[in-house]
């Protein structure tokens, strides 16, 4: 058995494991803190919840005492690239379709309320004046329950297979959030990734999501919430001014 280190963070170690010429992906959560244990449980829960969906790598084994997961190895022969080489429109459309399929199978529970009351819980993390200004709009957009969100918009955690499908990895931050939360996160990530083509990227994202989605969420309503949240975050952090220019 051989191990080849892929990356290491404060919370986990990722490595390729090779046994008798067969490779697998190992993610070991080696910290002793409660946050490290939660990260492992989130990763394992998501991989188990979405196994067989084609949306995530197939889980092969896990150990609660050892706090590690092993998944199928997605080799260079299977993966064309991370999304870096796709256009703004192609990236947006593929992410939108992936997210719609993810939402369809994500564990969910009921919840009531609206996006105005939910965003007001964020306090100093966002500019609440921007939320207050959009109060009338946000009050009209209901929460459609809660579901298991990835809660991580890093585009580097999405991979494109040779068939043109997207799979996602890294679920350490996964948690129950209002349905549509991942839409808001990916909307923001697309604006930052394609600052000069942001309008094209998010339009393709919304179109891809709407074409694939079969549930109660409405892309136009999520777009409204996403724009408001992006502005509120940017104003609070005084960042992303270049990306804000197109809004």
CSV table of C-alpha atoms in Angstrom, one decimal:
chain,number,residue,atom,x,y,z
A,1,UNK,CA,0.0,0.0,0.0
A,2,UNK,CA,1.3,3.4,-0.9
A,3,UNK,CA,0.2,6.9,-0.1
A,4,UNK,CA,0.7,10.0,-2.1
A,5,UNK,CA,-0.1,13.3,-0.4
A,6,UNK,CA,-2.4,15.5,-2.5
A,7,UNK,CA,-3.1,18.4,-0.1
A,8,UNK,CA,-3.1,19.2,3.6
A,9,UNK,CA,-5.1,21.7,5.6
A,10,UNK,CA,-5.5,22.6,9.2
A,11,UNK,CA,-8.4,20.2,9.4
A,12,UNK,CA,-7.7,17.3,7.0
A,13,UNK,CA,-5.2,15.4,4.9
A,14,UNK,CA,-6.0,14.2,1.4
A,15,UNK,CA,-4.0,11.5,-0.3
A,16,UNK,CA,-4.1,9.0,-3.1
A,17,UNK,CA,-4.0,5.4,-1.8
A,18,UNK,CA,-2.8,2.7,-4.1
A,19,UNK,CA,-3.3,-1.0,-3.4
A,20,UNK,CA,-2.3,-3.6,-5.9
A,21,UNK,CA,-2.3,-1.0,-8.7
A,22,UNK,CA,-5.8,0.3,-7.8
A,23,UNK,CA,-6.1,3.9,-6.6
A,24,UNK,CA,-8.6,5.4,-4.2
A,25,UNK,CA,-9.0,8.8,-2.6
A,26,UNK,CA,-8.4,9.1,1.2
A,27,UNK,CA,-9.5,12.1,3.3
A,28,UNK,CA,-8.4,11.9,6.9
A,29,UNK,CA,-9.6,14.3,9.6
A,30,UNK,CA,-6.8,14.2,12.0
A,31,UNK,CA,-7.7,17.1,14.4
A,32,UNK,CA,-8.9,16.4,17.9
A,33,UNK,CA,-11.3,19.3,18.2
A,34,UNK,CA,-15.1,19.3,18.0
A,35,UNK,CA,-15.0,21.2,14.7
A,36,UNK,CA,-12.8,18.5,13.2
A,37,UNK,CA,-15.2,15.8,14.3
A,38,UNK,CA,-18.1,17.8,12.8
A,39,UNK,CA,-16.3,18.2,9.5
A,40,UNK,CA,-15.8,14.5,9.3
A,41,UNK,CA,-19.4,13.7,10.0
A,42,UNK,CA,-20.6,16.3,7.4
A,43,UNK,CA,-18.3,14.8,4.8
A,44,UNK,CA,-19.4,11.3,5.5
A,45,UNK,CA,-23.1,12.2,5.7
A,46,UNK,CA,-23.1,13.9,2.3
A,47,UNK,CA,-21.2,11.2,0.5
A,48,UNK,CA,-23.6,8.6,1.9
A,49,UNK,CA,-26.7,10.8,1.2
A,50,UNK,CA,-25.8,11.3,-2.4
A,51,UNK,CA,-24.3,8.0,-3.3
A,52,UNK,CA,-25.7,6.6,-6.5
A,53,UNK,CA,-26.7,10.1,-7.7
A,54,UNK,CA,-23.7,10.7,-9.9
A,55,UNK,CA,-23.2,14.1,-8.3
A,56,UNK,CA,-20.4,13.1,-6.0
A,57,UNK,CA,-17.5,10.6,-6.0
A,58,UNK,CA,-18.7,7.1,-4.9
A,59,UNK,CA,-17.9,6.4,-1.2
A,60,UNK,CA,-16.0,3.1,-0.7
A,61,UNK,CA,-15.4,3.0,3.0
A,62,UNK,CA,-15.4,5.2,6.2
A,63,UNK,CA,-14.3,4.9,9.8
A,64,UNK,CA,-15.9,6.8,12.7
A,65,UNK,CA,-13.1,6.0,15.1
A,66,UNK,CA,-10.4,6.8,12.6
A,67,UNK,CA,-12.4,9.7,11.1
A,68,UNK,CA,-11.6,9.1,7.5
A,69,UNK,CA,-13.5,8.5,4.3
A,70,UNK,CA,-12.3,6.6,1.2
A,71,UNK,CA,-13.9,7.3,-2.2
A,72,UNK,CA,-13.3,6.2,-5.7
A,73,UNK,CA,-10.3,7.7,-7.4
A,74,UNK,CA,-11.2,10.2,-10.1
A,75,UNK,CA,-8.2,9.9,-12.3
A,76,UNK,CA,-6.9,12.3,-14.9
A,77,UNK,CA,-8.2,9.9,-17.5
A,78,UNK,CA,-11.7,10.5,-16.1
A,79,UNK,CA,-11.6,14.2,-15.4
A,80,UNK,CA,-11.0,16.6,-18.2
A,81,UNK,CA,-10.2,19.5,-15.9
A,82,UNK,CA,-11.7,21.5,-13.1
A,83,UNK,CA,-13.9,24.1,-14.6
A,84,UNK,CA,-11.1,26.5,-15.4
A,85,UNK,CA,-11.1,26.1,-19.1
A,86,UNK,CA,-14.9,26.5,-19.7
A,87,UNK,CA,-16.4,29.8,-20.8
A,88,UNK,CA,-18.6,31.9,-18.4
A,89,UNK,CA,-21.7,30.6,-20.1
A,90,UNK,CA,-20.8,26.9,-20.1
A,91,UNK,CA,-19.6,27.1,-16.4
A,92,UNK,CA,-22.8,28.8,-15.4
A,93,UNK,CA,-25.1,26.4,-17.3
A,94,UNK,CA,-23.4,23.2,-16.0
A,95,UNK,CA,-23.4,24.4,-12.4
A,96,UNK,CA,-27.1,25.4,-12.7
A,97,UNK,CA,-28.0,21.9,-13.9
A,98,UNK,CA,-25.9,20.2,-11.3
A,99,UNK,CA,-27.4,22.2,-8.5
A,100,UNK,CA,-31.0,21.5,-9.7
A,101,UNK,CA,-30.2,17.7,-9.6
A,102,UNK,CA,-28.5,18.1,-6.2
A,103,UNK,CA,-31.5,19.9,-4.8
A,104,UNK,CA,-33.9,17.2,-6.0
A,105,UNK,CA,-32.2,14.5,-3.9
A,106,UNK,CA,-30.9,16.5,-1.0
A,107,UNK,CA,-32.3,15.6,2.5
A,108,UNK,CA,-34.9,18.2,3.4
A,109,UNK,CA,-37.2,19.3,6.1
A,110,UNK,CA,-40.1,21.8,6.4
A,111,UNK,CA,-39.5,25.4,7.4
A,112,UNK,CA,-41.5,28.6,7.2
A,113,UNK,CA,-40.7,32.2,6.9
A,114,UNK,CA,-39.3,34.5,4.2
A,115,UNK,CA,-35.9,35.6,3.0
A,116,UNK,CA,-36.2,39.0,4.7
A,117,UNK,CA,-36.4,37.5,8.2
A,118,UNK,CA,-33.7,34.9,7.4
A,119,UNK,CA,-31.1,37.4,6.1
A,120,UNK,CA,-31.7,39.7,9.1
A,121,UNK,CA,-30.2,36.9,11.3
A,122,UNK,CA,-26.7,37.5,9.8
A,123,UNK,CA,-26.0,40.7,11.8
A,124,UNK,CA,-22.6,42.3,11.2
A,125,UNK,CA,-21.7,39.7,8.5
A,126,UNK,CA,-23.7,41.6,5.9
A,127,UNK,CA,-24.9,45.2,5.5
A,128,UNK,CA,-28.4,45.1,6.9
A,129,UNK,CA,-29.3,48.4,5.4
A,130,UNK,CA,-29.1,46.8,2.0
A,131,UNK,CA,-31.5,44.1,3.2
A,132,UNK,CA,-33.8,46.7,4.7
A,133,UNK,CA,-33.9,48.6,1.4
A,134,UNK,CA,-35.1,45.5,-0.3
A,135,UNK,CA,-37.6,44.5,2.5
A,136,UNK,CA,-40.7,44.6,0.3
A,137,UNK,CA,-39.1,42.2,-2.3
A,138,UNK,CA,-37.7,39.8,0.3
A,139,UNK,CA,-40.9,39.6,2.3
A,140,UNK,CA,-42.6,38.3,-0.8
A,141,UNK,CA,-40.2,35.4,-1.4
A,142,UNK,CA,-40.9,32.5,1.0
A,143,UNK,CA,-38.6,29.9,2.4
A,144,UNK,CA,-39.4,26.6,0.7
A,145,UNK,CA,-38.1,24.4,3.5
A,146,UNK,CA,-34.6,23.5,4.5
A,147,UNK,CA,-32.2,21.1,2.8
A,148,UNK,CA,-28.7,19.8,3.2
A,149,UNK,CA,-26.6,22.5,1.6
A,150,UNK,CA,-22.9,22.2,0.5
A,151,UNK,CA,-22.4,25.7,2.0
A,152,UNK,CA,-19.2,26.1,0.0
A,153,UNK,CA,-19.0,27.9,-3.3
A,154,UNK,CA,-15.4,27.2,-4.1
A,155,UNK,CA,-15.5,26.4,-7.8
A,156,UNK,CA,-12.2,24.5,-7.4
A,157,UNK,CA,-14.3,21.8,-5.6
A,158,UNK,CA,-16.2,21.0,-8.8
A,159,UNK,CA,-14.7,18.7,-11.4
A,160,UNK,CA,-15.8,18.1,-15.0
A,161,UNK,CA,-15.7,14.5,-16.2
A,162,UNK,CA,-14.8,13.4,-19.7
A,163,UNK,CA,-18.6,13.0,-20.4
A,164,UNK,CA,-19.1,16.7,-19.6
A,165,UNK,CA,-20.8,16.0,-16.3
A,166,UNK,CA,-20.0,17.8,-13.0
A,167,UNK,CA,-19.2,16.1,-9.8
A,168,UNK,CA,-18.6,17.9,-6.5
A,169,UNK,CA,-16.2,17.1,-3.7
A,170,UNK,CA,-15.4,18.6,-0.2
A,171,UNK,CA,-18.5,18.7,2.0
A,172,UNK,CA,-16.8,19.7,5.3
A,173,UNK,CA,-19.0,22.8,5.6
A,174,UNK,CA,-22.3,21.1,4.7
A,175,UNK,CA,-25.3,22.0,6.9
A,176,UNK,CA,-29.0,22.4,6.8
A,177,UNK,CA,-30.0,25.8,5.2
A,178,UNK,CA,-33.0,27.2,3.5
A,179,UNK,CA,-33.5,25.6,0.1
A,180,UNK,CA,-31.8,27.8,-2.4
A,181,UNK,CA,-28.8,28.6,-0.2
A,182,UNK,CA,-26.3,26.9,-2.5
A,183,UNK,CA,-27.8,28.8,-5.4
A,184,UNK,CA,-27.0,32.1,-3.6
A,185,UNK,CA,-23.4,30.9,-2.9
A,186,UNK,CA,-22.7,29.8,-6.5
A,187,UNK,CA,-24.3,32.9,-7.9
A,188,UNK,CA,-21.7,34.9,-5.9
A,189,UNK,CA,-18.8,32.6,-6.9
A,190,UNK,CA,-19.7,33.0,-10.6
A,191,UNK,CA,-19.7,36.8,-10.3
A,192,UNK,CA,-16.2,36.8,-8.7
A,193,UNK,CA,-14.8,34.2,-11.1
A,194,UNK,CA,-16.1,36.0,-14.2
A,195,UNK,CA,-16.1,39.6,-13.1
A,196,UNK,CA,-16.0,40.8,-16.7
A,197,UNK,CA,-18.7,38.4,-17.9
A,198,UNK,CA,-20.8,38.2,-14.7
A,199,UNK,CA,-24.1,38.9,-16.4
A,200,UNK,CA,-23.6,36.2,-18.9
A,201,UNK,CA,-22.4,33.7,-16.3
A,202,UNK,CA,-25.3,34.2,-13.9
A,203,UNK,CA,-27.9,34.2,-16.7
A,204,UNK,CA,-26.6,30.9,-18.0
A,205,UNK,CA,-26.6,29.6,-14.4
A,206,UNK,CA,-30.3,30.6,-13.9
A,207,UNK,CA,-31.3,29.1,-17.3
A,208,UNK,CA,-29.5,25.8,-16.5
A,209,UNK,CA,-31.1,25.6,-13.1
A,210,UNK,CA,-34.6,26.4,-14.4
A,211,UNK,CA,-34.3,23.9,-17.2
A,212,UNK,CA,-33.4,21.0,-14.9
A,213,UNK,CA,-35.3,21.9,-11.7
A,214,UNK,CA,-38.6,20.3,-11.0
A,215,UNK,CA,-39.5,21.6,-7.5
A,216,UNK,CA,-41.0,24.7,-5.9
A,217,UNK,CA,-37.9,27.0,-6.1
A,218,UNK,CA,-38.1,29.7,-8.8
A,219,UNK,CA,-34.9,30.8,-10.4
A,220,UNK,CA,-36.1,34.4,-10.8
A,221,UNK,CA,-36.9,34.7,-7.1
A,222,UNK,CA,-33.5,33.2,-6.1
A,223,UNK,CA,-31.8,35.7,-8.5
A,224,UNK,CA,-33.4,38.5,-6.6
A,225,UNK,CA,-32.3,37.2,-3.2
A,226,UNK,CA,-28.8,36.4,-4.6
A,227,UNK,CA,-28.3,40.0,-5.9
A,228,UNK,CA,-29.4,41.5,-2.6
A,229,UNK,CA,-27.2,39.2,-0.5
A,230,UNK,CA,-24.2,39.7,-2.8
A,231,UNK,CA,-24.5,43.5,-2.4
A,232,UNK,CA,-25.1,43.3,1.3
A,233,UNK,CA,-21.9,41.1,1.7
A,234,UNK,CA,-19.8,43.4,-0.6
A,235,UNK,CA,-20.9,46.6,1.2
A,236,UNK,CA,-20.2,45.1,4.6
A,237,UNK,CA,-16.7,44.0,3.5
A,238,UNK,CA,-16.0,46.9,1.3
A,239,UNK,CA,-14.8,44.3,-1.3
A,240,UNK,CA,-15.6,43.2,-4.8
A,241,UNK,CA,-16.2,46.7,-6.0
A,242,UNK,CA,-15.2,45.8,-9.6
A,243,UNK,CA,-17.7,42.9,-9.6
A,244,UNK,CA,-20.4,45.2,-8.2
A,245,UNK,CA,-20.2,47.5,-11.2
A,246,UNK,CA,-22.4,45.4,-13.4
A,247,UNK,CA,-25.3,45.1,-10.9
